[in-house]
Coordinates of C-alpha atoms and ligand atoms in Angstrom, one line a residue:
M5 CA 24.0 -47.7 25.7
T6 CA 23.4 -44.5 23.8
S7 CA 25.1 -41.3 24.7
A8 CA 22.9 -38.3 25.8
L9 CA 24.7 -36.3 23.1
A10 CA 24.0 -38.8 20.3
P11 CA 21.7 -37.5 17.6
Q12 CA 18.1 -38.6 18.1
S13 CA 16.7 -40.5 15.2
S14 CA 13.6 -38.9 13.7
P15 CA 10.9 -40.6 11.7
A16 CA 12.1 -41.0 8.1
K17 CA 10.4 -38.5 5.7
A18 CA 9.5 -39.4 2.2
P19 CA 12.1 -37.8 -0.1
I20 CA 10.8 -34.7 -1.9
R21 CA 10.6 -35.2 -5.6
A22 CA 8.7 -32.0 -6.5
I23 CA 6.9 -29.1 -4.8
R24 CA 3.2 -29.7 -5.6
V25 CA 1.3 -26.4 -5.9
G26 CA -2.4 -25.5 -6.1
I27 CA -3.3 -22.1 -7.4
L28 CA -6.5 -20.4 -6.2
G29 CA -7.4 -17.6 -8.8
F30 CA -6.2 -17.4 -12.4
G31 CA -6.6 -13.7 -13.2
T32 CA -3.9 -11.0 -13.6
V33 CA -1.6 -12.4 -10.9
G34 CA -2.5 -16.1 -11.2
T35 CA -1.7 -16.2 -15.0
G36 CA 1.5 -14.2 -14.4
A37 CA 2.7 -16.6 -11.7
Y38 CA 1.9 -19.7 -13.8
R39 CA 3.8 -18.1 -16.8
M40 CA 6.8 -17.3 -14.7
L41 CA 6.9 -20.9 -13.4
E42 CA 6.8 -22.1 -17.0
D43 CA 9.3 -19.5 -18.5
N44 CA 11.9 -19.8 -15.8
R45 CA 11.3 -23.5 -14.9
E46 CA 15.0 -24.6 -15.1
A47 CA 16.3 -21.7 -13.0
I48 CA 13.5 -22.1 -10.4
T49 CA 14.1 -25.9 -10.1
R50 CA 17.9 -25.3 -9.7
K51 CA 17.2 -22.7 -6.9
I52 CA 14.9 -24.9 -4.9
G53 CA 16.5 -28.2 -5.7
F54 CA 13.2 -29.7 -6.9
P55 CA 10.8 -28.9 -9.7
V56 CA 7.6 -27.1 -9.0
Q57 CA 4.5 -28.8 -10.3
V58 CA 1.2 -27.0 -10.6
V59 CA -1.4 -29.7 -9.9
R60 CA -4.7 -27.8 -10.0
I61 CA -6.0 -24.3 -10.5
G62 CA -9.2 -23.0 -8.9
I63 CA -11.4 -20.4 -10.7
R64 CA -15.0 -19.1 -10.4
D65 CA -16.2 -19.0 -14.0
P66 CA -15.7 -22.2 -16.0
S67 CA -16.9 -20.7 -19.2
K68 CA -14.0 -18.2 -19.5
P69 CA -11.5 -19.2 -22.2
R70 CA -8.2 -20.3 -20.6
S71 CA -4.9 -20.9 -22.4
L72 CA -4.2 -24.2 -20.6
D73 CA -5.6 -27.7 -20.6
A74 CA -9.2 -27.6 -19.2
A75 CA -8.4 -30.6 -16.9
L76 CA -6.1 -28.3 -14.8
F77 CA -9.1 -26.1 -13.7
T78 CA -11.8 -26.6 -11.2
T79 CA -14.5 -24.5 -9.6
D80 CA -14.4 -26.7 -6.6
L81 CA -11.7 -24.8 -4.6
D82 CA -12.2 -27.2 -1.6
S83 CA -10.8 -30.0 -3.7
I84 CA -7.5 -28.1 -3.9
I85 CA -7.2 -27.3 -0.2
N86 CA -8.3 -30.8 0.8
D87 CA -5.9 -32.5 -1.7
P88 CA -3.3 -34.2 0.6
S89 CA -0.8 -34.3 -2.3
I90 CA -0.6 -30.5 -2.5
D91 CA 2.2 -28.9 -0.5
V92 CA 1.7 -25.2 -1.2
V93 CA -1.4 -23.1 -2.1
L94 CA -1.0 -19.8 -3.9
E95 CA -4.1 -17.6 -2.9
L96 CA -4.5 -15.2 -5.8
I97 CA -8.3 -14.5 -5.6
G98 CA -8.4 -11.3 -3.5
G99 CA -10.9 -9.9 -0.9
T100 CA -11.5 -11.3 2.5
E101 CA -14.0 -14.0 1.6
P102 CA -13.9 -16.7 0.4
A103 CA -10.1 -16.1 0.3
G104 CA -9.7 -15.9 4.1
A105 CA -11.6 -19.1 4.9
L106 CA -9.6 -20.9 2.1
V107 CA -6.3 -19.7 3.4
E108 CA -7.2 -20.7 7.0
R109 CA -8.3 -24.2 5.9
A110 CA -5.3 -24.7 3.6
L111 CA -3.1 -24.0 6.6
R112 CA -5.1 -26.3 8.9
N113 CA -4.7 -29.0 6.2
G114 CA -0.9 -28.6 6.5
K115 CA -0.2 -26.6 3.4
H116 CA 2.1 -23.6 3.1
V117 CA 0.4 -20.5 1.7
V118 CA 1.6 -17.7 -0.5
T119 CA -0.8 -14.8 -1.0
A120 CA -0.9 -11.5 -2.8
N121 CA -4.0 -10.4 -0.8
K122 CA -3.4 -7.0 0.8
E123 CA -7.0 -6.7 2.3
L124 CA -6.8 -10.1 3.9
I125 CA -3.4 -9.5 5.4
A126 CA -4.2 -6.0 6.5
K127 CA -7.3 -7.2 8.3
H128 CA -6.4 -10.7 9.5
G129 CA -2.6 -11.0 9.1
S130 CA -1.8 -11.4 12.7
R131 CA -4.2 -14.2 13.3
L132 CA -3.3 -16.1 10.0
V133 CA 0.5 -15.7 10.5
H134 CA 0.2 -16.9 14.1
L135 CA -1.8 -19.9 12.9
A136 CA 0.8 -20.7 10.2
K137 CA 3.6 -20.4 12.8
S138 CA 1.8 -22.6 15.3
L139 CA 1.4 -25.3 12.6
G140 CA 5.1 -25.1 11.5
L141 CA 4.1 -23.7 8.2
D142 CA 5.0 -20.7 6.0
L143 CA 2.6 -17.9 5.2
H144 CA 4.2 -15.4 2.8
Y145 CA 2.7 -12.2 1.4
E146 CA 5.4 -10.2 -0.4
A147 CA 3.2 -9.4 -3.4
A148 CA 0.5 -7.9 -1.1
V149 CA 2.5 -4.6 -0.9
G150 CA 4.4 -2.9 -3.7
G151 CA 3.8 -5.7 -6.3
G152 CA 7.3 -6.6 -7.6
I153 CA 9.2 -4.3 -5.1
P154 CA 10.7 -6.3 -2.2
L155 CA 9.4 -4.5 0.9
V156 CA 8.0 -7.1 3.2
Q157 CA 11.1 -9.2 3.5
P158 CA 13.5 -6.3 3.9
L159 CA 11.3 -5.0 6.8
K160 CA 11.1 -8.4 8.4
H161 CA 14.8 -9.1 8.1
Q162 CA 17.5 -6.7 6.9
L163 CA 16.0 -3.6 8.5
A164 CA 14.5 -5.3 11.6
G165 CA 17.2 -4.0 13.9
N166 CA 16.4 -0.4 13.3
D167 CA 14.0 1.9 15.1
L168 CA 12.0 3.1 12.2
L169 CA 11.4 6.8 12.6
K170 CA 9.2 7.3 9.5
M171 CA 7.9 5.5 6.4
V172 CA 6.5 7.4 3.4
G173 CA 5.0 5.4 0.5
I174 CA 3.6 5.8 -2.9
L175 CA 1.8 2.5 -2.8
N176 CA -0.9 2.7 -5.5
G177 CA 0.1 2.9 -9.2
T178 CA -3.4 4.0 -10.3
T179 CA -3.4 7.2 -8.3
N180 CA 0.2 7.9 -9.0
Y181 CA -0.5 7.6 -12.7
I182 CA -3.6 10.0 -12.4
L183 CA -1.6 12.5 -10.4
T184 CA 1.3 12.4 -12.8
Q185 CA -1.0 13.0 -15.7
M186 CA -2.6 15.9 -13.9
R187 CA 0.8 17.4 -13.2
E188 CA 2.5 16.8 -16.6
E189 CA -0.5 17.3 -18.9
G190 CA -2.5 19.8 -16.9
A191 CA -5.4 17.3 -16.9
D192 CA -8.3 17.5 -14.4
F193 CA -9.0 14.5 -12.1
E194 CA -12.0 13.2 -14.1
A195 CA -10.1 13.3 -17.4
A196 CA -7.0 11.7 -16.0
L197 CA -9.1 9.0 -14.3
A198 CA -10.9 8.2 -17.6
E199 CA -7.5 7.9 -19.4
A200 CA -6.2 5.6 -16.7
Q201 CA -9.4 3.5 -17.1
A202 CA -8.9 3.4 -20.9
K203 CA -5.3 2.2 -20.5
G204 CA -6.3 -0.5 -18.0
Y205 CA -4.5 1.2 -15.1
A206 CA -7.8 1.9 -13.2
E207 CA -10.8 -0.3 -12.7
A208 CA -14.4 0.6 -13.8
D209 CA -15.1 1.2 -10.1
P210 CA -12.0 3.1 -9.0
T211 CA -13.1 3.5 -5.3
N212 CA -10.5 1.2 -3.9
D213 CA -7.7 3.1 -5.5
V214 CA -8.7 6.8 -5.7
D215 CA -10.3 6.9 -2.2
G216 CA -7.1 5.5 -0.6
F217 CA -8.3 2.1 0.6
D218 CA -5.6 0.2 -1.3
T219 CA -2.8 2.5 0.1
A220 CA -4.3 2.2 3.6
Y221 CA -4.1 -1.6 3.5
K222 CA -0.6 -1.5 2.3
I223 CA 0.8 1.1 4.7
A224 CA -1.0 -0.8 7.5
I225 CA 0.8 -4.1 6.6
L226 CA 4.2 -2.4 6.4
A227 CA 3.6 -0.7 9.7
S228 CA 2.5 -3.9 11.3
I229 CA 5.7 -5.6 10.3
A230 CA 7.9 -2.6 11.2
F231 CA 6.3 -2.0 14.6
G232 CA 5.6 -5.7 15.4
K233 CA 1.9 -5.4 16.0
Q234 CA -1.1 -5.2 13.7
V235 CA -2.3 -1.7 12.9
P236 CA -6.1 -1.7 13.2
M237 CA -7.6 -0.5 9.9
D238 CA -10.0 1.9 11.6
G239 CA -7.0 3.6 13.1
V240 CA -5.6 4.6 9.7
H241 CA -6.6 8.1 8.7
R242 CA -7.7 7.9 5.0
E243 CA -8.4 10.6 2.4
G244 CA -8.4 10.0 -1.4
I245 CA -7.4 12.2 -4.4
R246 CA -10.8 13.3 -5.7
S247 CA -10.3 16.7 -4.2
V248 CA -7.0 17.4 -6.1
T249 CA -7.4 19.8 -9.0
A250 CA -5.2 20.8 -11.9
I251 CA -5.1 24.3 -10.4
D252 CA -3.6 23.0 -7.1
M253 CA -1.1 21.0 -9.2
R254 CA 0.1 24.2 -10.9
Y255 CA 0.3 26.2 -7.6
A256 CA 2.2 23.4 -5.9
D257 CA 4.6 23.1 -8.8
A258 CA 5.3 26.9 -8.8
L259 CA 6.0 26.7 -5.0
G260 CA 8.4 23.8 -5.5
Y261 CA 6.2 20.8 -4.6
A262 CA 4.7 17.7 -6.2
V263 CA 1.3 16.4 -5.1
K264 CA 1.3 12.7 -4.3
L265 CA -1.1 10.3 -2.5
L266 CA 1.2 9.2 0.3
G267 CA 0.8 6.5 3.0
I268 CA 2.8 7.8 6.0
V269 CA 3.6 6.1 9.4
Q270 CA 5.5 7.6 12.3
P271 CA 5.9 6.2 15.8
V272 CA 4.3 8.5 18.3
D273 CA 5.0 6.6 21.6
E274 CA 6.0 3.2 22.7
D275 CA 3.3 1.0 21.2
K276 CA 1.5 3.8 19.3
V277 CA 1.8 5.1 15.7
L278 CA 0.2 7.8 13.6
A279 CA -0.8 6.2 10.3
R280 CA -2.4 8.2 7.5
V281 CA -3.2 8.3 3.8
H282 CA -3.9 11.5 2.0
P283 CA -2.9 13.7 -0.9
T284 CA 0.3 15.6 0.2
L285 CA 2.5 18.3 -1.1
I286 CA 6.1 17.0 -1.0
P287 CA 9.1 19.1 -1.9
K288 CA 10.5 18.2 -5.3
S289 CA 13.9 17.7 -3.6
H290 CA 12.5 14.6 -1.8
P291 CA 13.5 11.4 -3.6
I292 CA 9.9 10.1 -3.6
A293 CA 8.6 13.3 -5.4
S294 CA 10.2 12.1 -8.7
V295 CA 8.4 8.7 -8.7
R296 CA 6.2 9.0 -11.8
G297 CA 3.4 7.2 -13.5
V298 CA 2.4 3.7 -12.3
Y299 CA 5.6 3.3 -10.3
N300 CA 5.5 2.8 -6.6
A301 CA 8.1 3.6 -3.9
L302 CA 8.7 3.4 -0.2
W303 CA 11.1 5.8 1.5
L304 CA 12.0 5.2 5.1
H305 CA 14.3 6.5 7.8
G306 CA 15.8 4.0 10.3
D307 CA 18.0 5.1 13.3
F308 CA 21.0 3.1 12.1
V309 CA 20.4 2.6 8.4
G310 CA 19.5 6.2 7.7
D311 CA 17.5 7.0 4.6
V312 CA 16.5 4.1 2.2
M313 CA 14.2 4.1 -0.8
F314 CA 12.8 1.2 -2.8
S315 CA 11.0 1.8 -6.0
G316 CA 9.7 -0.2 -9.0
R317 CA 6.5 -1.6 -10.5
G318 CA 3.9 -1.9 -7.8
A319 CA 1.3 -3.9 -9.7
G320 CA 0.8 -5.8 -13.0
S321 CA 0.9 -9.4 -13.9
D322 CA 4.7 -9.9 -14.3
P323 CA 6.0 -7.7 -11.4
T324 CA 3.5 -9.2 -9.0
A325 CA 4.2 -12.7 -10.2
S326 CA 7.9 -12.0 -9.5
A327 CA 7.0 -11.5 -5.8
V328 CA 4.7 -14.5 -5.6
I329 CA 7.3 -16.8 -7.1
G330 CA 10.0 -15.4 -4.9
D331 CA 7.9 -16.4 -1.9
L332 CA 7.2 -19.8 -3.4
I333 CA 11.0 -20.4 -3.9
D334 CA 11.5 -19.4 -0.2
V335 CA 8.9 -22.0 0.8
G336 CA 10.4 -24.6 -1.5
R337 CA 13.9 -24.0 -0.1
N338 CA 12.6 -24.3 3.4
M339 CA 10.8 -27.6 2.5
A340 CA 14.0 -28.9 0.8
V341 CA 15.9 -28.7 4.1
G342 CA 13.0 -30.0 6.1
G343 CA 12.4 -26.6 7.7
S344 CA 9.3 -26.1 9.9
G345 CA 8.1 -22.8 8.5
S346 CA 9.5 -19.3 8.7
A347 CA 6.4 -17.2 9.2
I348 CA 7.2 -14.3 11.5
P349 CA 4.1 -13.6 13.6
Y350 CA 3.1 -10.3 15.0
D351 CA 0.4 -9.6 17.6
T352 CA -2.6 -7.3 17.5
G353 CA -3.2 -4.2 19.5
L354 CA -0.9 -1.5 18.1
K355 CA -2.5 1.8 19.2
T356 CA -3.0 4.6 16.7
A357 CA -3.0 8.3 17.3
S358 CA -5.6 10.7 16.0
I359 CA -4.7 12.9 13.1
D360 CA -5.6 15.9 15.4
N361 CA -2.2 15.4 17.0
L362 CA -0.3 15.7 13.7
E363 CA 2.1 18.6 13.4
T364 CA 2.6 19.4 9.8
G365 CA 2.6 22.3 7.2
F366 CA -0.5 23.1 5.2
Y367 CA -1.3 24.4 1.7
L368 CA -4.5 26.4 1.5
R369 CA -6.3 27.9 -1.5
L370 CA -9.1 30.5 -0.9
R371 CA -11.4 32.6 -3.1
V372 CA -11.8 36.0 -1.5
Q373 CA -13.3 39.4 -2.1
D374 CA -10.5 41.5 -3.6
R375 CA -10.5 44.5 -1.3
P376 CA -8.2 46.3 1.2
K377 CA -7.4 44.6 4.5
V378 CA -8.4 41.1 3.4
L379 CA -4.9 39.8 3.9
G380 CA -4.4 41.4 7.2
H381 CA -7.7 40.0 8.4
I382 CA -6.8 36.4 7.3
A383 CA -3.4 36.7 8.9
T384 CA -5.0 37.7 12.2
I385 CA -7.3 34.7 12.1
F386 CA -4.3 32.4 11.5
G387 CA -2.3 34.1 14.3
A388 CA -5.2 33.6 16.8
H389 CA -4.8 29.9 16.2
S390 CA -1.0 29.8 16.4
V391 CA -0.7 29.1 12.7
S392 CA 2.1 31.0 11.1
L393 CA 2.4 31.6 7.3
A394 CA 5.5 30.6 5.3
A395 CA 4.6 31.6 1.8
M396 CA 1.7 33.3 -0.1
E397 CA 0.6 33.9 -3.7
M398 CA -2.3 36.1 -4.6
K399 CA -4.0 36.8 -7.9
T400 CA -7.0 38.7 -9.2
L401 CA -9.6 36.5 -10.8
S402 CA -12.1 39.0 -12.0
Q403 CA -13.4 42.4 -10.9
G404 CA -13.5 42.3 -7.1
K405 CA -12.6 38.6 -6.8
G406 CA -9.2 37.2 -5.8
E407 CA -7.5 33.9 -5.1
I408 CA -4.9 33.4 -2.4
V409 CA -2.7 30.4 -1.8
F410 CA -0.9 30.0 1.5
L411 CA 1.7 27.6 2.8
T412 CA 1.9 27.5 6.6
H413 CA 4.8 26.5 8.8
P414 CA 4.3 23.2 10.6
C415 CA 1.4 23.6 13.1
Q416 CA -1.0 21.4 15.0
E417 CA -3.6 19.9 12.7
K418 CA -6.4 20.8 15.2
N419 CA -5.3 24.5 15.2
F420 CA -5.3 24.6 11.4
R421 CA -8.8 23.1 11.3
A422 CA -10.0 25.7 13.9
A423 CA -8.5 28.5 11.8
L424 CA -10.3 27.1 8.7
E425 CA -13.6 27.1 10.5
D426 CA -13.2 30.7 11.4
L427 CA -12.1 31.6 7.9
G428 CA -15.2 29.9 6.5
A429 CA -17.4 32.1 8.7
E430 CA -15.9 35.3 7.2
R431 CA -17.9 37.2 4.5
M432 CA -14.8 38.2 2.7
V433 CA -13.8 34.5 2.2
E434 CA -16.1 33.3 -0.5
E435 CA -14.8 29.7 -0.7
I436 CA -12.3 27.5 0.9
S437 CA -11.3 25.9 -2.4
S438 CA -8.8 23.3 -1.2
S439 CA -6.3 22.4 1.6
F440 CA -3.6 19.7 1.7
R441 CA -1.0 18.7 4.1
V442 CA 2.6 19.5 3.3
E443 CA 5.6 17.2 4.1
Q444 CA 8.9 18.9 4.9
A445 CA 12.2 18.1 3.1
E446 CA 14.0 15.4 5.0
Ligands
NAP503 N1 -3.5 -7.1 -10.3 C1 -2.4 -6.7 -9.7 O1 -1.5 -6.0 -10.3 C2 -2.1 -7.0 -8.3 C3 -0.9 -6.5 -7.7 C4 -0.6 -6.9 -6.3 C5 -1.5 -7.7 -5.6 N2 -2.7 -8.1 -6.3 C6 -3.6 -9.0 -5.5 O2 -3.6 -10.2 -6.1 C7 -4.9 -10.8 -5.9 C8 -5.5 -11.2 -7.3 O3 -5.6 -10.1 -8.0 P1 -5.9 -10.1 -9.6 O4 -5.7 -8.7 -10.1 O5 -5.1 -11.2 -10.2 O6 -7.4 -10.4 -9.7 P2 -8.3 -10.9 -10.9 O7 -7.6 -10.6 -12.2 O8 -9.7 -10.3 -10.7 O9 -8.4 -12.5 -10.7 C9 -9.1 -13.1 -9.7 C10 -9.1 -14.6 -9.9 O10 -9.8 -15.2 -8.8 C11 -10.9 -15.9 -9.2 N3 -12.0 -15.8 -8.3 C12 -12.5 -14.7 -7.8 N4 -13.5 -14.9 -6.9 C13 -13.6 -16.3 -6.8 C14 -14.4 -17.2 -6.1 N5 -15.3 -16.7 -5.3 N6 -14.2 -18.5 -6.2 C15 -13.2 -18.9 -7.1 N7 -12.4 -18.1 -7.8 C16 -12.6 -16.8 -7.7 C17 -11.3 -15.4 -10.6 O11 -11.9 -16.4 -11.3 P3 -12.4 -16.2 -12.8 O12 -11.1 -16.2 -13.6 O13 -13.2 -17.4 -13.1 O14 -13.1 -14.9 -12.9 C18 -9.9 -15.0 -11.1 O15 -9.3 -16.1 -11.8 C19 -5.7 -9.8 -5.1 O16 -5.6 -10.0 -3.7 C20 -5.0 -8.5 -5.5 O17 -5.2 -7.5 -4.5 C21 -3.0 -7.8 -7.5

């Protein structure tokens, strides 16, 4: 007779001899991931307990020269996700399709998945992670946010006990490089963009970066993990950096601020966040203000941990490979102990607040007629909308023309917009040249 407490015998599993991997995509990230597996083969084998073997690599264009044996490559990506001998798929293609369908089918075919795809996870993360969990599989996506900087795992694990009160991220290296050049070299946006393109930091079509889409995907992913429900992409307020000028950079600098493209998330209510991406004046004393060039950073404040900042290389072949291979090692270790997947699912349905409800300071630059009472008149308009002024600089541009820059105290976004509308209707205000939100020192 067997005791009720005796261990149950489970069907014998074939011993693992190697982790067999299929790679979908062999561009910047795919080549980096492959190289890291080769260069650090011994250490990776030691850490997992088994060697990693890349069985097949899926690409689109068979005519491109590749540095590896042609027999490794295929344009038939289905042959990878249908190959029963493959344990793990690295999805390094990008975009929602065909990557999304491939990830889903790979999971349904019993394969763990590691992806670097921010757009896919931002839009479909909840569904895919739930699917992975229900199948007892891993779906990891550390490389999707912040390249080589560990952000996803710390939010899922080490910081998970905190109530996060605010997250502020520089999550796009292209725009941070452009803004750094504008600040340090006095370059205008178009010149700084052209230089970034020449150096390979910006793509020929820079929309995804400079118009803030990339940052919006990343801050949405981080917020979805931190608040446990997927942030709908149409609930993320998004503005890019095309409106930032070298003149604004100079004024901001003189007033003690850096201009950064920030992704910012704050909880507003139970189950509701305000998520936004826009160029922002941030005090030079804030740790994130000194993050230069292509570097990325995430600063956050948790109720128990206090202030934390992560920074490092947010993109590029090697740093991104570091995150992909870290995830692969995690999967391998889990497989080695017969684990049934460690995907941490989150639901959909996080509510998002309108930017109208934001309370923040503003920077405003106006071109005005240089004549008596202009300032008093403008101050009256601000006052009528409960916007109070914190600082001001004025200079004469030419005979009868002046430029005024204001910083406001924190006020309601909708009140500031209403004041701008009234200012725009004034004859003495010739142009509303620019306005940006201002973060306070923490
Ligand atoms: N680049 C970075 O620094 C970075 C950083 C973090 C995250 N990521 C993410 O990593 C992923 C890959 O980015 P990447 O920069 O490596 O892209 P990439 O250099 O453009 O490479 C994409 C790869 O996918 C293949 N591919 C594209 N469409 C395909 C299709 N329809 N069928 C089969 N293969 C296809 C391409 O094939 P061919 O080689 O034949 O053209 C190429 O090998 C994206 O999700 C991106 O957002 C990138």
